[in-house]
Amino acid sequence: MTTEVLGWWGVPLGIVAGTLRGSAPFLFVSLGECLTEKSGKINLGLEGTLLMGAMSAYAISYLTGSPWLGVGAAGLAGLGFGLIHGIVAQRPRVNDVAVGIAMIIFGSGVAFFLGKPFIQPSAPQLPTLDFGAWSSLPAVESALKVSPLFLLGIAIAPLMQWFFRSTRWGLLIRAVGDSPDAARAMGVSIYNVRLLSIMAGSFLAGIGGASLSLFYPGSWTERISSGQGLMAVALVIFARWNPIQCLYASLLFGGAQAIGPALQSVGVDSYYYLFNASPYILTLLIMILTCSPQRTLAGVPGALGKPSESRL
Amino acid sequence: MTHRQAFYLSRRQVMRGLLAASALGVAKFGAGCTSVNSNATGGKGEPLTVGFIYVGPKDDYGYSQAHALGAAAIAKIPGIRVVEEANVAETNAVQETMRSMINLDGATVIFPTSFGYFDPHVLAVAKEFPKVQFFHAGGLYQEGVHPNNVGSYFGYIDEAQYIAGIVAGHATQSNKLGFVAAKPIPQVLRNINSFTLGARSVNPTVKTQVIFTGEWSEPVKEAETTNSMADQGVDVVTCHVDSPKVIMETAEKRGIYCSGYHADQASLAPKGYLTGAEWDWSSIYTQYAQELLADKTLMDDSIPHLLRGGLSSQFCKLSPYGAAVTAKAKADAEAAKQRLLSNEVAIYKGEIKDNTGKVQIQAQQEMKQQAIELEKMNWLVEGVDGKVTG
């Protein structure tokens, strides 16, 4: 046990540590939503998927003793929820926002119901990569314990960027999202492309849930997501539907979670409600600063959120 | 005419709607958290149905679990049938739960266990059902103001926090303790102050760092708070939040000591768990159950409307000491416990200054646990780093 005191250095360290620990759920959900929205559909239900992912990861990790199986189960749960959303939201003239809200309630309900027996037990956690072994300071050591899932998320962001820009499949998704008529003229099945995009996005969100319950904070309770899924969906707009910017935005939000506690721990104990609200204030500010009545948002997929008129 | 037709409902449609609605209600009960523990073997025929309502899940290692353990204890008493519902929000939802417990399950006694249920929800339903008795955890009953079928009980759990503070004061090497608190309300502040006073009674150089998370249940922020405390050299953490699970687990991961709250969390932190301040509702609920079975009621004042107590009247207890607690710490803690049990000393005995230097309790002045001033506490004792106003 150390008596060394970091003092004010604890604030930047805390924010860096918070970023490394807490960004992964934001990252996975926002990348998943980015993929989904590029194909022209909105999936607000990722909040429910996140909870479902967290619950199934924890439950499977506890039952089998293998946290990686838990991650797999979280992904599968995500796929399943994506399938439901993909089918329902693509019925003719169905509003995908409304379906998404229903999926939030459905997902959290199912997760709470199935998760009842898993609130008490402690499941095996994912191993961490310790990049801080060089330091003699336990605070630094603990800050640099990085989850492999987080690194995976960081790798997915540029990969997805490349996928959208340089591959035929990426082009198809963008075409379906920007101009479904053109895509249909090309002979692409809009229905299938969207269904697969929604499922893949939902899969990623499920993995994000696994990071919540198997890495940080590392337990299953019903309040575990505290709205992170919804915030991550908003992050996509904030990141202009660009996977690399999703990464930056997620890091920013992950770090912002640590500001309030880190400042209070060095004795700045005024305005903590304000500091705790800083991520939301930041989002609002950026939205206000970048919106303009003269043009639509740069990067928005042309057909985003428009109900499908017919099945094809 | 078309207008009339638009709103016309055939008898069949009405029947179908009613059936669907009631099926939904049944489904809600089946899938929800109502469970019936019947133990009606008494010769009185109809068992006494007691309803318990919790704000969180029943197995959250926290506030609701403590109450659920109490309910489980009285479910074993012959002649008592317990119905429960968990995860009931402090909104109109709790009124609906109370009404359905009364109307559908035939409950004649209700224990709405969360603090925020009282005003206006318990008060409203209590007026509706003057024959049903309501026992609310929170000690908010006021004679003459509130309906006389409402009772209130609460424990001075800060006595247990005081002893946990003594143990923490012995365990700390950095002389920095951490307190993760939800909101700066009097009960939370009183726990923080008692914990600090306990620690400083054995180790006057100890400081307690308090961090408010702003919400009763905010797992990510609680973990973040515990981590930033550990970064600042805090080596014992305790808390006052709804479910301390994440805090105990994070403290264990960081290799620091922790002291529990609400229920026994020793299994979450086998290495670092020192002790904890636990509620002991089973003894209180058993006492209520026996009075109720003896046909005593709140309405004829044969059951007191206000019931409070601390360690001596078994409202709270301490978790068994963990492996890291030294013999010296145990001896000091047990001695303090004996003094509190015999009610010979008060925790709040002058002179006590707050952390801005203002004298809050004069020298020679002694505030017993029952003192009403203590329930309006809005200051932090000397030795606490933190501020009440955000």
Coordinates of C-alpha atoms in Angstrom, one line a residue, chain B:
Chain B
M1 CA -72.9 8.6 -38.1
T2 CA -69.5 7.6 -39.2
H3 CA -68.3 9.3 -36.1
R4 CA -70.3 7.1 -33.9
Q5 CA -69.2 4.1 -35.7
A6 CA -65.5 5.0 -35.2
F7 CA -66.0 4.8 -31.5
Y8 CA -68.4 1.9 -31.4
L9 CA -67.1 -1.1 -29.5
S10 CA -68.9 -4.4 -29.7
R11 CA -69.4 -6.5 -26.6
R12 CA -67.0 -9.0 -28.0
Q13 CA -64.3 -6.3 -28.4
V14 CA -64.8 -5.1 -24.9
M15 CA -64.5 -8.6 -23.5
R16 CA -61.4 -9.2 -25.6
G17 CA -59.8 -6.0 -24.3
L18 CA -60.6 -6.8 -20.7
L19 CA -59.2 -10.3 -21.1
A20 CA -56.1 -9.0 -22.7
A21 CA -55.6 -6.4 -20.0
S22 CA -56.1 -8.9 -17.2
A23 CA -53.8 -11.4 -18.9
L24 CA -51.2 -8.6 -19.1
G25 CA -51.6 -8.0 -15.4
V26 CA -51.2 -11.6 -14.6
A27 CA -48.2 -11.8 -16.9
K28 CA -46.7 -8.8 -15.1
F29 CA -47.1 -10.5 -11.8
G30 CA -45.7 -13.8 -13.0
A31 CA -42.7 -12.4 -14.8
G32 CA -42.2 -9.6 -12.3
C33 CA -40.8 -10.1 -8.9
T34 CA -43.8 -11.0 -6.9
S35 CA -43.2 -14.2 -5.0
V36 CA -45.4 -15.6 -2.4
N37 CA -43.9 -17.3 0.6
S38 CA -46.7 -18.9 2.3
N39 CA -46.3 -20.4 5.7
A40 CA -49.8 -20.6 6.8
T41 CA -49.9 -23.4 9.3
G42 CA -51.3 -21.5 12.2
G43 CA -54.6 -22.4 13.5
K44 CA -56.1 -19.0 12.9
G45 CA -57.3 -19.9 9.4
E46 CA -56.6 -16.9 7.2
P47 CA -52.9 -16.0 7.4
L48 CA -51.8 -12.4 7.8
T49 CA -50.7 -11.1 4.4
V50 CA -47.7 -8.8 4.6
G51 CA -46.5 -6.9 1.5
F52 CA -42.9 -5.8 1.0
I53 CA -41.9 -3.3 -1.7
Y54 CA -38.3 -2.7 -2.7
V55 CA -36.8 0.0 -4.8
G56 CA -34.1 -2.2 -6.2
P57 CA -33.5 -5.9 -6.9
K58 CA -33.6 -8.2 -3.9
D59 CA -30.1 -9.5 -4.3
D60 CA -28.1 -6.3 -4.9
Y61 CA -25.8 -6.7 -1.9
G62 CA -27.4 -3.4 -0.8
Y63 CA -30.4 -1.6 0.7
S64 CA -33.1 -3.8 -0.9
Q65 CA -31.3 -7.0 0.0
A66 CA -31.1 -6.0 3.6
H67 CA -34.9 -5.6 3.7
A68 CA -35.5 -8.7 1.7
L69 CA -33.5 -10.7 4.3
G70 CA -35.8 -9.2 7.0
A71 CA -38.9 -10.2 5.0
A72 CA -37.5 -13.7 4.5
A73 CA -37.1 -14.0 8.3
I74 CA -40.8 -13.2 9.0
A75 CA -42.0 -15.4 6.2
K76 CA -40.9 -18.3 8.4
I77 CA -43.3 -17.3 11.2
P78 CA -46.5 -19.4 11.2
G79 CA -49.5 -17.3 10.3
I80 CA -47.6 -14.9 8.1
R81 CA -47.8 -14.8 4.3
V82 CA -45.3 -12.5 2.6
V83 CA -45.8 -11.0 -0.9
E84 CA -43.0 -9.1 -2.4
E85 CA -42.3 -6.8 -5.4
A86 CA -38.8 -5.6 -6.3
N87 CA -37.7 -2.8 -8.6
V88 CA -40.6 -0.5 -7.8
A89 CA -39.8 3.1 -8.7
E90 CA -40.5 5.9 -6.3
T91 CA -43.3 7.2 -8.5
N92 CA -47.0 6.4 -9.0
A93 CA -45.8 2.9 -9.7
V94 CA -45.5 2.2 -6.0
Q95 CA -49.1 3.4 -5.4
E96 CA -50.2 0.9 -8.0
T97 CA -48.1 -1.9 -6.4
M98 CA -49.6 -1.1 -3.0
R99 CA -53.2 -1.1 -4.4
S100 CA -52.7 -4.4 -6.1
M101 CA -51.1 -5.9 -3.1
I102 CA -54.2 -4.8 -1.0
N103 CA -56.9 -5.6 -3.6
L104 CA -55.5 -8.7 -5.3
D105 CA -53.3 -10.3 -2.7
G106 CA -55.3 -9.3 0.3
A107 CA -52.4 -7.7 2.1
T108 CA -53.4 -5.9 5.3
V109 CA -49.9 -4.8 6.3
I110 CA -47.5 -3.1 3.8
F111 CA -43.8 -2.4 4.2
P112 CA -42.8 0.1 1.6
T113 CA -39.1 0.0 2.3
S114 CA -37.7 2.9 0.2
F115 CA -37.2 6.4 1.7
G116 CA -38.8 8.2 -1.3
Y117 CA -42.1 6.1 -1.2
F118 CA -43.4 8.0 1.9
D119 CA -44.5 11.4 0.6
P120 CA -46.8 11.5 -1.3
H121 CA -47.3 7.8 -2.2
V122 CA -47.7 6.0 1.1
L123 CA -49.7 8.9 2.5
A124 CA -52.1 8.9 -0.4
V125 CA -52.7 5.1 -0.3
A126 CA -53.0 5.1 3.5
K127 CA -55.8 7.6 3.3
E128 CA -57.6 5.4 0.7
F129 CA -57.3 2.2 2.8
P130 CA -57.7 3.2 6.5
K131 CA -57.8 -0.4 7.6
V132 CA -54.5 -1.4 6.1
Q133 CA -51.3 -0.6 8.1
F134 CA -48.3 0.9 6.5
F135 CA -44.8 0.7 8.0
H136 CA -42.3 2.9 6.2
A137 CA -38.6 2.7 6.6
G138 CA -37.3 6.2 7.1
G139 CA -38.6 7.6 10.4
L140 CA -40.7 10.3 8.7
Y141 CA -44.0 9.9 10.7
Q142 CA -45.3 13.1 12.3
E143 CA -48.0 12.8 14.9
G144 CA -51.2 14.6 13.9
V145 CA -50.0 15.3 10.4
H146 CA -49.9 11.9 8.9
P147 CA -52.7 9.3 8.8
N148 CA -52.8 7.1 11.9
N149 CA -52.5 3.8 10.0
V150 CA -49.0 4.8 9.1
G151 CA -46.0 3.9 11.1
S152 CA -42.4 4.6 10.6
Y153 CA -39.1 3.0 11.8
F154 CA -35.5 3.7 11.2
G155 CA -32.2 2.7 12.7
Y156 CA -29.2 4.7 13.9
I157 CA -26.8 2.8 11.6
D158 CA -24.2 5.5 12.2
E159 CA -23.4 3.7 15.4
A160 CA -22.2 0.8 13.3
Q161 CA -20.4 3.2 11.0
Y162 CA -18.7 4.7 14.1
I163 CA -17.3 1.3 15.0
A164 CA -16.4 0.6 11.3
G165 CA -14.5 3.9 11.5
I166 CA -12.5 2.7 14.5
V167 CA -11.5 -0.4 12.6
A168 CA -10.6 1.7 9.5
G169 CA -8.6 4.1 11.6
H170 CA -6.5 1.2 12.8
A171 CA -6.1 -0.3 9.3
T172 CA -5.1 2.7 7.4
Q173 CA -1.4 3.4 6.8
S174 CA -1.8 6.5 4.7
N175 CA -4.2 8.0 7.2
K176 CA -6.6 8.7 4.4
L177 CA -10.0 7.2 4.3
G178 CA -12.5 7.4 1.5
F179 CA -16.2 7.8 1.6
V180 CA -18.2 7.3 -1.6
A181 CA -21.5 9.1 -0.9
A182 CA -24.6 9.4 -3.1
K183 CA -26.2 12.7 -2.1
P184 CA -25.5 15.2 0.7
I185 CA -28.6 14.5 2.8
P186 CA -28.6 14.4 6.6
Q187 CA -28.5 10.6 6.9
V188 CA -25.6 10.3 4.6
L189 CA -23.7 13.1 6.3
R190 CA -24.3 11.6 9.7
N191 CA -22.8 8.3 8.5
I192 CA -19.8 10.2 7.1
N193 CA -19.4 12.1 10.4
S194 CA -19.7 9.1 12.6
F195 CA -17.3 7.1 10.5
T196 CA -14.8 9.9 10.7
L197 CA -15.3 10.5 14.4
G198 CA -14.8 6.7 15.0
A199 CA -11.6 6.7 13.0
R200 CA -10.2 9.8 14.7
S201 CA -11.0 8.5 18.1
V202 CA -8.2 6.0 17.7
N203 CA -6.1 7.8 15.2
P204 CA -6.4 11.6 15.3
T205 CA -4.4 12.3 12.2
V206 CA -6.9 10.5 9.9
K207 CA -8.6 12.4 7.2
T208 CA -11.7 11.3 5.3
Q209 CA -12.1 12.2 1.7
V210 CA -15.7 12.3 0.7
I211 CA -16.9 12.2 -2.9
F212 CA -20.5 12.6 -3.9
T213 CA -21.6 10.8 -7.0
G214 CA -25.0 12.6 -7.1
E215 CA -27.1 9.5 -7.6
W216 CA -28.1 6.5 -5.5
S217 CA -27.0 4.0 -8.1
E218 CA -24.4 4.9 -10.6
P219 CA -22.0 1.9 -11.0
V220 CA -19.5 3.5 -13.5
K221 CA -19.2 6.7 -11.5
E222 CA -18.8 4.7 -8.2
A223 CA -16.0 2.6 -9.7
E224 CA -14.4 5.8 -11.1
T225 CA -14.7 7.4 -7.7
T226 CA -13.1 4.5 -5.9
N227 CA -10.3 4.5 -8.4
S228 CA -9.5 8.2 -8.1
M229 CA -9.5 7.8 -4.3
A230 CA -7.0 5.0 -4.6
D231 CA -4.9 7.2 -6.9
Q232 CA -4.9 9.8 -4.1
G233 CA -3.5 7.4 -1.6
V234 CA -6.8 6.5 0.2
D235 CA -6.4 3.0 1.6
V236 CA -9.8 2.3 3.2
V237 CA -13.0 3.1 1.4
T238 CA -16.6 2.8 2.6
C239 CA -19.8 4.2 1.1
H240 CA -23.4 5.1 1.3
V241 CA -25.0 4.2 -2.0
D242 CA -27.8 1.8 -2.9
S243 CA -25.6 -1.1 -3.9
P244 CA -22.0 -1.1 -2.7
K245 CA -21.0 -4.1 -4.9
V246 CA -19.0 -2.2 -7.5
I247 CA -17.2 -0.2 -4.9
M248 CA -16.1 -3.2 -2.9
E249 CA -15.0 -5.1 -6.0
T250 CA -13.0 -2.1 -7.3
A251 CA -11.3 -1.6 -4.0
E252 CA -10.3 -5.2 -3.9
K253 CA -8.9 -4.9 -7.4
R254 CA -6.9 -1.9 -6.4
G255 CA -5.6 -3.7 -3.3
I256 CA -7.0 -1.4 -0.7
Y257 CA -9.3 -2.1 2.3
C258 CA -13.0 -1.6 2.2
S259 CA -15.8 -1.4 4.8
G260 CA -19.2 -2.4 3.7
Y261 CA -22.7 -0.9 4.0
H262 CA -26.3 -2.1 4.1
A263 CA -25.5 -5.9 3.9
D264 CA -22.5 -8.2 4.3
Q265 CA -20.2 -7.8 1.3
A266 CA -17.3 -9.9 2.6
S267 CA -17.5 -12.4 -0.2
L268 CA -16.9 -9.7 -2.8
A269 CA -13.5 -8.6 -1.2
P270 CA -12.1 -11.6 0.7
K271 CA -8.7 -9.9 1.2
G272 CA -9.6 -6.3 1.9
Y273 CA -13.0 -6.4 3.6
L274 CA -12.5 -5.1 7.2
T275 CA -16.1 -4.9 8.5
G276 CA -19.3 -3.2 7.6
A277 CA -22.3 -1.4 8.9
E278 CA -25.3 -3.7 8.2
W279 CA -29.0 -3.3 8.8
D280 CA -30.6 -6.0 10.8
W281 CA -34.2 -5.8 9.8
S282 CA -35.0 -9.3 10.7
S283 CA -35.2 -8.6 14.4
I284 CA -37.3 -5.5 13.9
Y285 CA -39.6 -7.2 11.4
T286 CA -40.0 -10.2 13.7
Q287 CA -41.0 -7.9 16.5
Y288 CA -43.6 -6.2 14.3
A289 CA -44.9 -9.5 13.1
Q290 CA -45.4 -10.8 16.6
E291 CA -47.3 -7.6 17.6
L292 CA -49.4 -7.9 14.5
L293 CA -50.2 -11.5 15.1
A294 CA -51.3 -10.5 18.7
D295 CA -53.9 -8.3 17.0
K296 CA -52.2 -5.1 17.9
T297 CA -52.6 -2.2 15.5
L298 CA -51.3 1.2 14.8
M299 CA -54.8 2.6 14.7
D300 CA -55.4 1.9 18.4
D301 CA -51.9 2.9 19.3
S302 CA -50.9 -0.5 20.6
I303 CA -48.0 -0.5 18.1
P304 CA -45.9 2.7 18.4
H305 CA -46.0 4.9 15.3
L306 CA -42.3 5.6 15.5
L307 CA -39.7 3.0 16.2
R308 CA -36.1 3.8 16.2
G309 CA -33.0 2.3 17.6
G310 CA -29.4 1.5 17.1
L311 CA -27.1 -1.4 17.9
S312 CA -28.6 -1.9 21.3
S313 CA -32.1 -2.5 19.9
Q314 CA -30.8 -4.6 17.1
F315 CA -31.6 -2.2 14.2
C316 CA -28.1 -2.6 12.9
K317 CA -25.1 -4.8 13.3
L318 CA -21.5 -5.2 12.2
S319 CA -20.2 -7.6 9.6
P320 CA -17.8 -10.2 11.0
Y321 CA -14.3 -8.8 11.1
G322 CA -12.2 -9.6 8.1
A323 CA -8.7 -11.2 8.1
A324 CA -6.9 -7.9 7.9
V325 CA -8.3 -6.6 11.2
T326 CA -5.7 -6.6 13.9
A327 CA -6.3 -7.8 17.5
K328 CA -5.8 -4.3 18.7
A329 CA -8.4 -2.9 16.3
K330 CA -10.8 -5.6 17.3
A331 CA -10.4 -4.9 21.0
D332 CA -11.0 -1.1 20.5
A333 CA -14.0 -1.8 18.3
E334 CA -15.5 -4.2 20.7
A335 CA -14.9 -1.8 23.6
A336 CA -16.7 1.0 21.7
K337 CA -19.5 -1.4 20.9
Q338 CA -20.0 -2.3 24.5
R339 CA -20.1 1.4 25.4
L340 CA -22.7 2.1 22.7
L341 CA -24.7 -1.0 23.7
S342 CA -25.0 0.2 27.2
N343 CA -25.9 3.6 26.0
E344 CA -23.4 5.2 28.3
V345 CA -21.6 7.4 25.8
A346 CA -22.8 9.4 22.9
I347 CA -21.0 9.7 19.6
Y348 CA -21.8 13.3 19.3
K349 CA -20.2 14.8 22.4
G350 CA -18.9 18.3 22.5
E351 CA -16.8 20.0 21.5
I352 CA -17.2 19.1 17.9
K353 CA -16.2 21.4 15.1
D354 CA -17.2 21.1 11.5
N355 CA -14.6 21.1 8.8
T356 CA -14.9 24.9 8.3
G357 CA -13.9 25.4 11.9
K358 CA -17.3 26.4 13.2
V359 CA -18.3 24.8 16.6
Q360 CA -21.4 22.7 15.9
I361 CA -21.7 21.0 19.3
Q362 CA -20.6 23.0 22.3
A363 CA -18.2 21.6 24.9
Q364 CA -20.1 19.8 27.7
Q365 CA -23.0 19.3 25.3
E366 CA -23.9 15.7 24.6
M367 CA -26.3 14.7 21.9
K368 CA -27.9 11.3 22.3
Q369 CA -28.7 9.4 19.2
Q370 CA -32.4 10.4 19.6
A371 CA -31.6 14.1 19.4
I372 CA -33.6 15.7 16.6
E373 CA -30.7 18.0 15.7
L374 CA -28.7 15.0 14.5
E375 CA -31.5 14.2 12.0
K376 CA -31.1 17.6 10.4
M377 CA -27.3 17.4 10.1
N378 CA -26.0 19.6 7.3
W379 CA -22.3 19.8 8.2
L380 CA -19.3 17.7 7.9
V381 CA -17.1 17.1 10.9
E382 CA -13.5 18.3 11.2
G383 CA -11.3 15.9 9.4
V384 CA -13.5 15.4 6.4
D385 CA -12.3 16.7 3.1
G386 CA -15.4 17.6 1.2
K387 CA -18.3 20.1 1.0
V388 CA -22.0 19.7 1.5
T389 CA -23.1 22.1 -1.1
G390 CA -22.4 21.1 -4.6

